[in-house]
PDB file of C-alpha atoms and ligand atoms in Angstrom:
ATOM      1  CA  MET K 273       0.000   0.000   0.000  1.00  0.00           C
ATOM      2  CA  ALA K 274       2.912   2.375   0.746  1.00  0.00           C
ATOM      3  CA  LYS K 275       4.587   1.585  -2.626  1.00  0.00           C
ATOM      4  CA  TYR K 276       1.372   2.358  -4.432  1.00  0.00           C
ATOM      5  CA  ASN K 277       1.061   5.771  -2.768  1.00  0.00           C
ATOM      6  CA  ASP K 278       4.664   6.616  -3.560  1.00  0.00           C
ATOM      7  CA  ARG K 279       4.175   5.757  -7.227  1.00  0.00           C
ATOM      8  CA  ILE K 280       1.025   7.904  -7.362  1.00  0.00           C
ATOM      9  CA  SER K 281       2.868  10.845  -5.827  1.00  0.00           C
ATOM     10  CA  LYS K 282       5.689  10.701  -8.502  1.00  0.00           C
ATOM     11  CA  LYS K 283       3.132  10.646 -11.289  1.00  0.00           C
ATOM     12  CA  GLU K 284       1.371  13.697  -9.887  1.00  0.00           C
ATOM     13  CA  LYS K 285       4.706  15.634  -9.820  1.00  0.00           C
ATOM     14  CA  THR K 286       5.277  15.025 -13.517  1.00  0.00           C
ATOM     15  CA  LEU K 287       1.727  15.825 -14.648  1.00  0.00           C
ATOM     16  CA  PRO K 288       1.776  19.116 -16.691  1.00  0.00           C
ATOM     17  CA  ASN K 289      -1.745  20.054 -15.764  1.00  0.00           C
ATOM     18  CA  ALA K 290      -1.508  19.212 -12.162  1.00  0.00           C
ATOM     19  CA  PRO K 291      -2.992  21.846  -9.855  1.00  0.00           C
ATOM     20  CA  ASN K 292      -0.635  24.177  -7.883  1.00  0.00           C
ATOM     21  CA  GLY K 293      -1.310  22.382  -4.717  1.00  0.00           C
ATOM     22  CA  GLY K 294       0.012  19.195  -6.357  1.00  0.00           C
ATOM     23  CA  ASN K 295       3.262  20.733  -8.047  1.00  0.00           C
ATOM     24  CA  ARG K 296       5.380  23.274  -6.069  1.00  0.00           C
ATOM     25  CA  GLU K 297       8.063  24.146  -8.783  1.00  0.00           C
ATOM     26  CA  ASN K 298       7.698  26.940 -11.526  1.00  0.00           C
ATOM     27  CA  TYR K 299       9.330  26.777 -14.967  1.00  0.00           C
ATOM     28  CA  ILE K 300      10.172  29.797 -17.273  1.00  0.00           C
ATOM     29  CA  ARG K 301      10.730  29.158 -20.886  1.00  0.00           C
ATOM     30  CA  ILE K 302      13.484  31.332 -22.499  1.00  0.00           C
ATOM     31  CA  SER K 303      14.574  30.981 -26.033  1.00  0.00           C
ATOM     32  CA  LYS K 304      18.237  30.496 -26.854  1.00  0.00           C
ATOM     33  CA  THR K 305      18.395  33.816 -28.740  1.00  0.00           C
ATOM     34  CA  THR K 306      17.047  35.742 -25.771  1.00  0.00           C
ATOM     35  CA  LEU K 307      19.552  33.989 -23.543  1.00  0.00           C
ATOM     36  CA  LYS K 308      22.393  35.041 -25.844  1.00  0.00           C
ATOM     37  CA  TYR K 309      21.230  38.658 -25.720  1.00  0.00           C
ATOM     38  CA  ILE K 310      21.043  38.615 -21.945  1.00  0.00           C
ATOM     39  CA  ILE K 311      24.525  37.133 -21.638  1.00  0.00           C
ATOM     40  CA  GLY K 312      25.830  39.693 -24.154  1.00  0.00           C
ATOM     41  CA  VAL K 313      24.307  42.608 -22.235  1.00  0.00           C
ATOM     42  CA  CYS K 314      25.734  41.258 -18.977  1.00  0.00           C
ATOM     43  CA  CYS K 315      29.200  41.004 -20.525  1.00  0.00           C
ATOM     44  CA  LEU K 316      28.993  44.559 -21.869  1.00  0.00           C
ATOM     45  CA  PHE K 317      27.856  45.785 -18.478  1.00  0.00           C
ATOM     46  CA  ILE K 318      30.768  44.040 -16.754  1.00  0.00           C
ATOM     47  CA  LEU K 319      33.217  45.448 -19.336  1.00  0.00           C
ATOM     48  CA  LEU K 320      31.774  48.927 -18.775  1.00  0.00           C
ATOM     49  CA  ILE K 321      32.230  48.647 -15.017  1.00  0.00           C
ATOM     50  CA  VAL K 322      35.769  47.272 -15.347  1.00  0.00           C
ATOM     51  CA  GLY K 323      36.669  50.022 -17.869  1.00  0.00           C
ATOM     52  CA  THR K 324      35.229  52.706 -15.627  1.00  0.00           C
ATOM     53  CA  VAL K 325      37.146  51.370 -12.622  1.00  0.00           C
ATOM     54  CA  ILE K 326      40.418  51.278 -14.600  1.00  0.00           C
ATOM     55  CA  HIS K 327      39.850  54.800 -15.930  1.00  0.00           C
ATOM     56  CA  TYR K 328      39.133  56.255 -12.515  1.00  0.00           C
ATOM     57  CA  ARG K 329      42.094  54.404 -11.077  1.00  0.00           C
ATOM     58  CA  GLN K 330      44.341  55.994 -13.706  1.00  0.00           C
ATOM     59  CA  ILE K 331      42.893  59.437 -12.955  1.00  0.00           C
ATOM     60  CA  PHE K 332      43.450  58.832  -9.243  1.00  0.00           C
ATOM     61  CA  ASN K 333      47.060  57.784  -9.855  1.00  0.00           C
ATOM     62  CA  THR K 334      47.678  60.850 -12.066  1.00  0.00           C
ATOM     63  CA  VAL K 335      46.193  63.192  -9.479  1.00  0.00           C
ATOM     64  CA  SER K 336      48.248  61.490  -6.781  1.00  0.00           C
ATOM     65  CA  VAL K 337      51.482  61.953  -8.782  1.00  0.00           C
ATOM     66  CA  GLU K 338      50.638  65.572  -9.539  1.00  0.00           C
ATOM     67  CA  LYS K 339      49.879  66.182  -5.888  1.00  0.00           C
ATOM     68  CA  THR K 340      53.260  64.699  -4.913  1.00  0.00           C
ATOM     69  CA  GLU K 341      55.024  66.805  -7.542  1.00  0.00           C
ATOM     70  CA  LEU K 342      53.168  69.904  -6.355  1.00  0.00           C
ATOM     71  CA  GLU K 343      54.218  69.185  -2.786  1.00  0.00           C
ATOM     72  CA  THR K 344      57.842  68.763  -3.885  1.00  0.00           C
ATOM     73  CA  LEU K 345      57.683  72.018  -5.837  1.00  0.00           C
ATOM     74  CA  ARG K 346      56.199  73.803  -2.841  1.00  0.00           C
ATOM     75  CA  LYS K 347      58.993  72.500  -0.603  1.00  0.00           C
ATOM     76  CA  ASN K 348      61.619  73.538  -3.143  1.00  0.00           C
ATOM     77  CA  ASN K 349      59.996  76.948  -3.426  1.00  0.00           C
ATOM     78  CA  ASP K 350      60.043  77.371   0.369  1.00  0.00           C
ATOM     79  CA  ALA K 351      63.695  76.308   0.487  1.00  0.00           C
ATOM     80  CA  GLN K 352      64.583  78.763  -2.285  1.00  0.00           C
ATOM     81  CA  ALA K 353      62.693  81.567  -0.568  1.00  0.00           C
ATOM     82  CA  LEU K 354      64.698  80.821   2.587  1.00  0.00           C
ATOM     83  CA  GLN K 355      67.944  80.876   0.608  1.00  0.00           C
ATOM     84  CA  ILE K 356      66.992  84.191  -1.009  1.00  0.00           C
ATOM     85  CA  GLU K 357      66.245  85.662   2.400  1.00  0.00           C
ATOM     86  CA  LYS K 358      69.617  84.464   3.716  1.00  0.00           C
ATOM     87  CA  LEU K 359      71.309  85.892   0.634  1.00  0.00           C
ATOM     88  CA  GLY K 360      69.493  89.154   1.205  1.00  0.00           C
ATOM     89  CA  LYS K 361      70.718  89.327   4.795  1.00  0.00           C
ATOM     90  CA  ALA K 362      74.273  88.531   3.708  1.00  0.00           C
ATOM     91  CA  THR K 363      74.063  91.245   1.052  1.00  0.00           C
ATOM     92  CA  VAL K 364      72.843  93.818   3.554  1.00  0.00           C
ATOM     93  CA  LYS K 365      75.693  92.831   5.882  1.00  0.00           C
ATOM     94  CA  LEU K 366      78.110  93.307   2.982  1.00  0.00           C
ATOM     95  CA  GLN K 367      76.725  96.803   2.479  1.00  0.00           C
ATOM     96  CA  ALA K 368      77.363  97.588   6.135  1.00  0.00           C
ATOM     97  CA  ASP K 369      80.905  96.193   5.840  1.00  0.00           C
ATOM     98  CA  MET K 370      81.464  98.294   2.744  1.00  0.00           C
ATOM     99  CA  GLU K 371      80.281 101.428   4.528  1.00  0.00           C
ATOM    100  CA  ARG K 372      82.716 100.696   7.370  1.00  0.00           C
ATOM    101  CA  LEU K 373      85.503 100.305   4.802  1.00  0.00           C
ATOM    102  CA  ASN K 374      84.505 103.630   3.330  1.00  0.00           C
ATOM    103  CA  SER K 375      84.723 105.289   6.750  1.00  0.00           C
ATOM    104  CA  LEU K 376      88.094 103.640   7.367  1.00  0.00           C
ATOM    105  CA  ASP K 377      89.330 104.863   3.993  1.00  0.00           C
ATOM    106  CA  VAL K 378      88.275 108.425   4.822  1.00  0.00           C
ATOM    107  CA  GLU K 379      89.895 108.203   8.254  1.00  0.00           C
ATOM    108  CA  LEU K 380      93.166 106.859   6.820  1.00  0.00           C
ATOM    109  CA  ARG K 381      93.300 109.657   4.286  1.00  0.00           C
ATOM    110  CA  ARG K 382      92.704 112.175   7.037  1.00  0.00           C
ATOM    111  CA  ILE K 383      95.640 110.717   9.006  1.00  0.00           C
ATOM    112  CA  VAL K 384      97.955 110.431   6.008  1.00  0.00           C
ATOM    113  CA  ASN K 385      97.243 113.894   4.678  1.00  0.00           C
ATOM    114  CA  ASN K 386      96.834 115.370   8.139  1.00  0.00           C
ATOM    115  CA  GLU K 387      93.867 117.264   6.894  1.00  0.00           C
ATOM    116  CA  ASP K 388      90.192 117.358   7.631  1.00  0.00           C
ATOM    117  CA  THR K 389      88.850 116.572   4.208  1.00  0.00           C
ATOM    118  CA  THR K 390      87.125 113.692   2.509  1.00  0.00           C
ATOM    119  CA  THR K 391      87.260 115.049  -1.010  1.00  0.00           C
ATOM    120  CA  THR K 392      90.064 112.726  -2.078  1.00  0.00           C
ATOM    121  CA  SER K 393      88.203 109.639  -0.989  1.00  0.00           C
ATOM    122  CA  ARG K 394      86.225 107.900  -3.675  1.00  0.00           C
ATOM    123  CA  ALA K 395      83.268 107.428  -1.415  1.00  0.00           C
ATOM    124  CA  GLY K 396      80.843 106.444  -4.163  1.00  0.00           C
ATOM    125  CA  LEU K 397      78.931 103.821  -2.187  1.00  0.00           C
ATOM    126  CA  MET K 398      75.434 103.699  -3.581  1.00  0.00           C
ATOM    127  CA  ARG K 399      72.689 102.627  -1.271  1.00  0.00           C
ATOM    128  CA  PRO K 400      70.567  99.839  -2.721  1.00  0.00           C
ATOM    129  CA  SER K 401      66.829  99.858  -2.254  1.00  0.00           C
ATOM    130  CA  VAL K 402      66.521  97.165   0.354  1.00  0.00           C
ATOM    131  CA  LYS K 403      63.147  96.715   1.946  1.00  0.00           C
ATOM    132  CA  TYR K 404      62.816  95.990   5.609  1.00  0.00           C
ATOM    133  CA  ILE K 405      59.648  94.580   7.043  1.00  0.00           C
ATOM    134  CA  ALA K 406      59.321  94.327  10.786  1.00  0.00           C
ATOM    135  CA  GLN K 407      57.672  91.048  11.652  1.00  0.00           C
ATOM    136  CA  GLY K 408      58.852  90.114  15.088  1.00  0.00           C
ATOM    137  CA  GLU K 409      62.430  89.920  13.924  1.00  0.00           C
ATOM    138  CA  GLN K 410      63.819  91.990  11.123  1.00  0.00           C
ATOM    139  CA  LYS K 411      62.900  90.399   7.843  1.00  0.00           C
ATOM    140  CA  ILE K 412      64.416  91.347   4.544  1.00  0.00           C
ATOM    141  CA  GLN K 413      62.357  91.030   1.425  1.00  0.00           C
ATOM    142  CA  LEU K 414      64.266  91.145  -1.786  1.00  0.00           C
ATOM    143  CA  ASP K 415      63.043  90.170  -5.172  1.00  0.00           C
ATOM    144  CA  ILE K 416      65.407  89.215  -7.971  1.00  0.00           C
ATOM    145  CA  ASN K 417      65.518  92.785  -9.335  1.00  0.00           C
ATOM    146  CA  ASP K 418      66.420  94.114  -5.893  1.00  0.00           C
ATOM    147  CA  MET K 419      69.140  91.494  -5.571  1.00  0.00           C
ATOM    148  CA  ASN K 420      70.564  92.431  -8.953  1.00  0.00           C
ATOM    149  CA  ASN K 421      70.593  96.125  -7.992  1.00  0.00           C
ATOM    150  CA  VAL K 422      72.253  95.405  -4.657  1.00  0.00           C
ATOM    151  CA  ILE K 423      74.923  93.196  -6.220  1.00  0.00           C
ATOM    152  CA  TYR K 424      75.575  95.748  -8.986  1.00  0.00           C
ATOM    153  CA  ASN K 425      75.915  98.546  -6.425  1.00  0.00           C
ATOM    154  CA  LEU K 426      78.261  96.431  -4.326  1.00  0.00           C
ATOM    155  CA  GLN K 427      80.377  95.650  -7.377  1.00  0.00           C
ATOM    156  CA  MET K 428      80.629  99.376  -8.127  1.00  0.00           C
ATOM    157  CA  ALA K 429      81.426 100.137  -4.485  1.00  0.00           C
ATOM    158  CA  VAL K 430      84.164  97.489  -4.371  1.00  0.00           C
ATOM    159  CA  LYS K 431      85.657  98.900  -7.578  1.00  0.00           C
ATOM    160  CA  ALA K 432      85.586 102.456  -6.202  1.00  0.00           C
ATOM    161  CA  ARG K 433      87.093 101.295  -2.910  1.00  0.00           C
ATOM    162  CA  GLU K 434      89.863  99.389  -4.713  1.00  0.00           C
ATOM    163  CA  GLU K 435      90.744 102.464  -6.795  1.00  0.00           C
ATOM    164  CA  SER K 436      90.714 104.600  -3.682  1.00  0.00           C
ATOM    165  CA  LEU K 437      92.965 102.199  -1.761  1.00  0.00           C
ATOM    166  CA  VAL K 438      95.417 101.915  -4.668  1.00  0.00           C
ATOM    167  CA  GLU K 439      95.554 105.719  -4.743  1.00  0.00           C
ATOM    168  CA  LEU K 440      96.049 105.801  -0.977  1.00  0.00           C
ATOM    169  CA  LYS K 441      98.828 103.207  -1.243  1.00  0.00           C
ATOM    170  CA  GLN K 442     100.625 105.443  -3.771  1.00  0.00           C
ATOM    171  CA  GLU K 443     100.256 108.421  -1.450  1.00  0.00           C
ATOM    172  CA  LEU K 444     101.624 106.387   1.463  1.00  0.00           C
ATOM    173  CA  LEU K 445     104.559 105.154  -0.611  1.00  0.00           C
ATOM    174  CA  MET K 446     105.361 108.719  -1.658  1.00  0.00           C
ATOM    175  CA  LYS K 447     105.069 109.910   1.913  1.00  0.00           C
ATOM    176  CA  GLN K 448     107.259 107.022   3.082  1.00  0.00           C
ATOM    177  CA  ALA K 449     109.824 107.864   0.391  1.00  0.00           C
ATOM    178  CA  ARG K 450     109.799 111.532   1.419  1.00  0.00           C
ATOM    179  CA  LEU K 451     110.252 110.528   5.056  1.00  0.00           C
ATOM    180  CA  ALA K 452     112.989 108.031   4.169  1.00  0.00           C
ATOM    181  CA  SER K 453     114.850 110.631   2.126  1.00  0.00           C
ATOM    182  CA  LYS K 454     114.574 113.197   4.892  1.00  0.00           C
ATOM    183  CA  PRO K 455     117.726 113.171   7.101  1.00  0.00           C
ATOM    184  CA  SER K 456     115.784 112.919  10.318  1.00  0.00           C
ATOM    185  CA  ILE K 457     118.065 110.788  12.505  1.00  0.00           C
ATOM    186  CA  TRP K 458     121.436 111.385  14.156  1.00  0.00           C
ATOM    187  CA  PRO K 459     124.481 109.895  12.336  1.00  0.00           C
ATOM    188  CA  THR K 460     125.871 108.725  15.660  1.00  0.00           C
ATOM    189  CA  ALA K 461     125.361 109.210  19.383  1.00  0.00           C
ATOM    190  CA  GLY K 462     127.762 111.582  21.115  1.00  0.00           C
ATOM    191  CA  GLU K 463     128.306 115.029  22.539  1.00  0.00           C
ATOM    192  CA  VAL K 464     127.768 117.970  20.220  1.00  0.00           C
ATOM    193  CA  THR K 465     130.912 120.013  20.544  1.00  0.00           C
ATOM    194  CA  SER K 466     130.243 122.534  17.815  1.00  0.00           C
ATOM    195  CA  ARG K 467     126.894 123.691  16.472  1.00  0.00           C
ATOM    196  CA  PHE K 468     125.810 125.039  13.104  1.00  0.00           C
ATOM    197  CA  GLY K 469     126.549 128.709  12.448  1.00  0.00           C
ATOM    198  CA  TRP K 470     129.116 131.329  13.293  1.00  0.00           C
ATOM    199  CA  ARG K 471     131.647 130.353  15.950  1.00  0.00           C
ATOM    200  CA  ASN K 472     135.108 131.079  17.156  1.00  0.00           C
ATOM    201  CA  SER K 473     137.453 129.263  14.854  1.00  0.00           C
ATOM    202  CA  PRO K 474     138.720 126.056  16.535  1.00  0.00           C
ATOM    203  CA  THR K 475     141.960 126.297  14.534  1.00  0.00           C
ATOM    204  CA  GLY K 476     142.587 129.782  15.975  1.00  0.00           C
ATOM    205  CA  GLY K 477     142.143 133.265  14.648  1.00  0.00           C
ATOM    206  CA  GLY K 478     138.780 135.045  14.467  1.00  0.00           C
ATOM    207  CA  SER K 479     135.484 133.410  13.720  1.00  0.00           C
ATOM    208  CA  ASP K 480     134.234 131.200  10.950  1.00  0.00           C
ATOM    209  CA  PHE K 481     130.954 129.851   9.744  1.00  0.00           C
ATOM    210  CA  HIS K 482     130.498 126.244  10.762  1.00  0.00           C
ATOM    211  CA  PRO K 483     128.284 124.601   8.083  1.00  0.00           C
ATOM    212  CA  GLY K 484     127.389 121.539  10.161  1.00  0.00           C
ATOM    213  CA  ILE K 485     127.509 120.028  13.635  1.00  0.00           C
ATOM    214  CA  ASP K 486     130.436 118.252  15.273  1.00  0.00           C
ATOM    215  CA  ILE K 487     129.751 115.178  17.387  1.00  0.00           C
ATOM    216  CA  ALA K 488     132.630 114.013  19.538  1.00  0.00           C
ATOM    217  CA  ILE K 489     133.028 110.206  19.513  1.00  0.00           C
ATOM    218  CA  ASP K 490     135.780 107.668  19.859  1.00  0.00           C
ATOM    219  CA  ILE K 491     137.678 106.697  16.762  1.00  0.00           C
ATOM    220  CA  GLY K 492     136.145 103.658  15.090  1.00  0.00           C
ATOM    221  CA  THR K 493     132.558 104.413  16.116  1.00  0.00           C
ATOM    222  CA  PRO K 494     130.018 103.437  13.388  1.00  0.00           C
ATOM    223  CA  ILE K 495     128.476 106.327  11.469  1.00  0.00           C
ATOM    224  CA  VAL K 496     125.107 105.732   9.797  1.00  0.00           C
ATOM    225  CA  ALA K 497     123.377 107.376   6.868  1.00  0.00           C
ATOM    226  CA  THR K 498     120.654 109.673   8.151  1.00  0.00           C
ATOM    227  CA  ALA K 499     118.365 109.005   5.155  1.00  0.00           C
ATOM    228  CA  ASP K 500     117.927 106.829   2.061  1.00  0.00           C
ATOM    229  CA  GLY K 501     120.057 107.938  -0.846  1.00  0.00           C
ATOM    230  CA  VAL K 502     122.949 107.342  -3.243  1.00  0.00           C
ATOM    231  CA  VAL K 503     126.630 107.816  -2.435  1.00  0.00           C
ATOM    232  CA  VAL K 504     128.034 110.593  -4.617  1.00  0.00           C
ATOM    233  CA  GLN K 505     131.387 111.063  -2.890  1.00  0.00           C
ATOM    234  CA  SER K 506     133.526 108.644  -0.850  1.00  0.00           C
ATOM    235  CA  GLU K 507     137.071 109.918  -0.814  1.00  0.00           C
ATOM    236  CA  TRP K 508     139.565 112.280   0.739  1.00  0.00           C
ATOM    237  CA  ALA K 509     138.247 115.835   0.556  1.00  0.00           C
ATOM    238  CA  GLY K 510     140.814 118.253   1.967  1.00  0.00           C
ATOM    239  CA  GLY K 511     139.784 119.668   5.354  1.00  0.00           C
ATOM    240  CA  TYR K 512     136.901 117.116   5.568  1.00  0.00           C
ATOM    241  CA  GLY K 513     139.433 114.308   5.579  1.00  0.00           C
ATOM    242  CA  ASN K 514     137.890 110.993   4.556  1.00  0.00           C
ATOM    243  CA  MET K 515     134.381 112.073   3.633  1.00  0.00           C
ATOM    244  CA  VAL K 516     131.146 110.471   2.476  1.00  0.00           C
ATOM    245  CA  GLN K 517     128.480 112.497   0.700  1.00  0.00           C
ATOM    246  CA  ILE K 518     125.036 111.066   0.020  1.00  0.00           C
ATOM    247  CA  ASP K 519     122.412 112.488  -2.338  1.00  0.00           C
ATOM    248  CA  HIS K 520     118.872 112.004  -0.938  1.00  0.00           C
ATOM    249  CA  GLY K 521     116.968 113.533  -3.831  1.00  0.00           C
ATOM    250  CA  ASN K 522     114.845 116.677  -3.828  1.00  0.00           C
ATOM    251  CA  GLY K 523     118.068 118.711  -3.634  1.00  0.00           C
ATOM    252  CA  ILE K 524     118.972 117.310  -0.197  1.00  0.00           C
ATOM    253  CA  ALA K 525     122.450 115.897   0.533  1.00  0.00           C
ATOM    254  CA  THR K 526     124.369 114.940   3.702  1.00  0.00           C
ATOM    255  CA  LEU K 527     128.116 114.914   4.383  1.00  0.00           C
ATOM    256  CA  TYR K 528     130.069 112.940   6.985  1.00  0.00           C
ATOM    257  CA  GLY K 529     133.646 114.176   7.538  1.00  0.00           C
ATOM    258  CA  HIS K 530     136.868 113.241   9.340  1.00  0.00           C
ATOM    259  CA  THR K 531     136.129 109.487   9.176  1.00  0.00           C
ATOM    260  CA  SER K 532     138.813 106.913   9.682  1.00  0.00           C
ATOM    261  CA  GLN K 533     137.365 104.352   7.283  1.00  0.00           C
ATOM    262  CA  VAL K 534     134.811 104.658   4.509  1.00  0.00           C
ATOM    263  CA  LEU K 535     132.669 101.542   3.938  1.00  0.00           C
ATOM    264  CA  VAL K 536     130.748 102.599   0.819  1.00  0.00           C
ATOM    265  CA  HIS K 537     131.533 103.524  -2.780  1.00  0.00           C
ATOM    266  CA  ASN K 538     130.227 106.029  -5.290  1.00  0.00           C
ATOM    267  CA  GLY K 539     126.902 105.085  -6.831  1.00  0.00           C
ATOM    268  CA  GLN K 540     125.987 102.749  -3.984  1.00  0.00           C
ATOM    269  CA  ILE K 541     122.369 102.909  -2.861  1.00  0.00           C
ATOM    270  CA  ILE K 542     122.140 103.486   0.877  1.00  0.00           C
ATOM    271  CA  LYS K 543     119.279 102.919   3.310  1.00  0.00           C
ATOM    272  CA  LYS K 544     118.560 105.112   6.290  1.00  0.00           C
ATOM    273  CA  GLY K 545     120.476 103.786   9.329  1.00  0.00           C
ATOM    274  CA  GLN K 546     123.049 101.858   7.272  1.00  0.00           C
ATOM    275  CA  VAL K 547     126.650 102.064   8.551  1.00  0.00           C
ATOM    276  CA  ILE K 548     128.677 103.962   5.949  1.00  0.00           C
ATOM    277  CA  ALA K 549     131.937 104.709   7.782  1.00  0.00           C
ATOM    278  CA  TYR K 550     133.839 104.622  11.064  1.00  0.00           C
ATOM    279  CA  SER K 551     134.639 107.837  12.858  1.00  0.00           C
ATOM    280  CA  GLY K 552     138.154 109.236  12.915  1.00  0.00           C
ATOM    281  CA  ASN K 553     140.243 112.351  13.171  1.00  0.00           C
ATOM    282  CA  THR K 554     141.271 112.976   9.559  1.00  0.00           C
ATOM    283  CA  GLY K 555     141.487 116.353   7.760  1.00  0.00           C
ATOM    284  CA  TYR K 556     141.347 119.629   9.711  1.00  0.00           C
ATOM    285  CA  SER K 557     140.281 118.220  13.040  1.00  0.00           C
ATOM    286  CA  THR K 558     141.192 119.041  16.598  1.00  0.00           C
ATOM    287  CA  GLY K 559     140.041 115.702  17.974  1.00  0.00           C
ATOM    288  CA  PRO K 560     138.111 112.530  17.172  1.00  0.00           C
ATOM    289  CA  HIS K 561     134.629 113.509  15.973  1.00  0.00           C
ATOM    290  CA  VAL K 562     132.285 113.354  13.003  1.00  0.00           C
ATOM    291  CA  HIS K 563     131.414 116.507  11.111  1.00  0.00           C
ATOM    292  CA  TYR K 564     127.814 116.132   9.968  1.00  0.00           C
ATOM    293  CA  GLU K 565     126.449 118.459   7.360  1.00  0.00           C
ATOM    294  CA  VAL K 566     123.151 118.826   5.507  1.00  0.00           C
ATOM    295  CA  ARG K 567     122.874 120.705   2.238  1.00  0.00           C
ATOM    296  CA  VAL K 568     119.777 121.834   0.411  1.00  0.00           C
ATOM    297  CA  ASN K 569     120.459 122.791  -3.192  1.00  0.00           C
ATOM    298  CA  ASP K 570     124.165 122.923  -2.344  1.00  0.00           C
ATOM    299  CA  THR K 571     123.629 125.318   0.556  1.00  0.00           C
ATOM    300  CA  ALA K 572     124.468 124.159   4.087  1.00  0.00           C
ATOM    301  CA  VAL K 573     121.487 124.293   6.442  1.00  0.00           C
ATOM    302  CA  ASN K 574     121.135 123.576  10.124  1.00  0.00           C
ATOM    303  CA  PRO K 575     120.923 119.763  10.443  1.00  0.00           C
ATOM    304  CA  THR K 576     118.926 120.026  13.657  1.00  0.00           C
ATOM    305  CA  SER K 577     115.965 121.397  11.668  1.00  0.00           C
ATOM    306  CA  PHE K 578     115.590 117.888  10.141  1.00  0.00           C
ATOM    307  CA  LEU K 579     116.263 115.874  13.270  1.00  0.00           C
ATOM    308  CA  ASN K 580     113.389 114.236  15.118  1.00  0.00           C
TER     309      ASN K 580
HETATM  310 ZN1   ZN G1781     132.593 120.408  11.785  1.00  0.00          ZN
END
């Protein structure tokens, strides 16, 4: 009886016209063509989605790269701005240094020329248009044009300062030469026994004009040139005995008489303070001494007027 019921139940499931209560499954009939269309549409839809995703991913990557590049550029720009600001500060400091050099130049000229003038100094320092903006600490804003102007002005100022210093060096050299050729030191250290001018003649009989000064020293004492110059006479010269004469230029000459030994020769270049002879008692002399004489344009003048 159970087998019979089971068989009946299977038959009812396969009956096409069986009522709903007897068959619980639904069937939809789709033609093969329709199925192909559906599959095709689905494939296109999937391709569209995949394409869209790839496209947006590319756009995202591009934007990401551009953002990174922009960030790098911004950092570089900040770093360059910082460098420009540092350069600006250094440039302003250079201007200050240059102004100090200018003041020093003026001061040196005042000392060298012993005058209260600045006309000979090539001041010529042009002030660049540097902008200062107070923002807590002093901030210097310079654009490229400002920087170019500042650098150009500094170049001009350095050139002017160099010319001025070269000029000053020439002036100093000339002054040094004038000082060196001025017989401003003593030829030896000793007691002055006879001064420049009229005196009672040491050889007896009336008075005579003494054209120099006599300095009493032991025989063999070194005698030095009192200025730079050239030896023009180094020989026996009558009453002067063994004599040395030095030409110092500008019409100035010095003579050293009564020496025991001459150490230089004609034409020899002599420096101030150089030993040129040893003292003696030669020529018309009443005792060991050096006769020191200064001539200006061949006229004897008082040597003490040159001595320091
Ligand atoms: Zn004398």
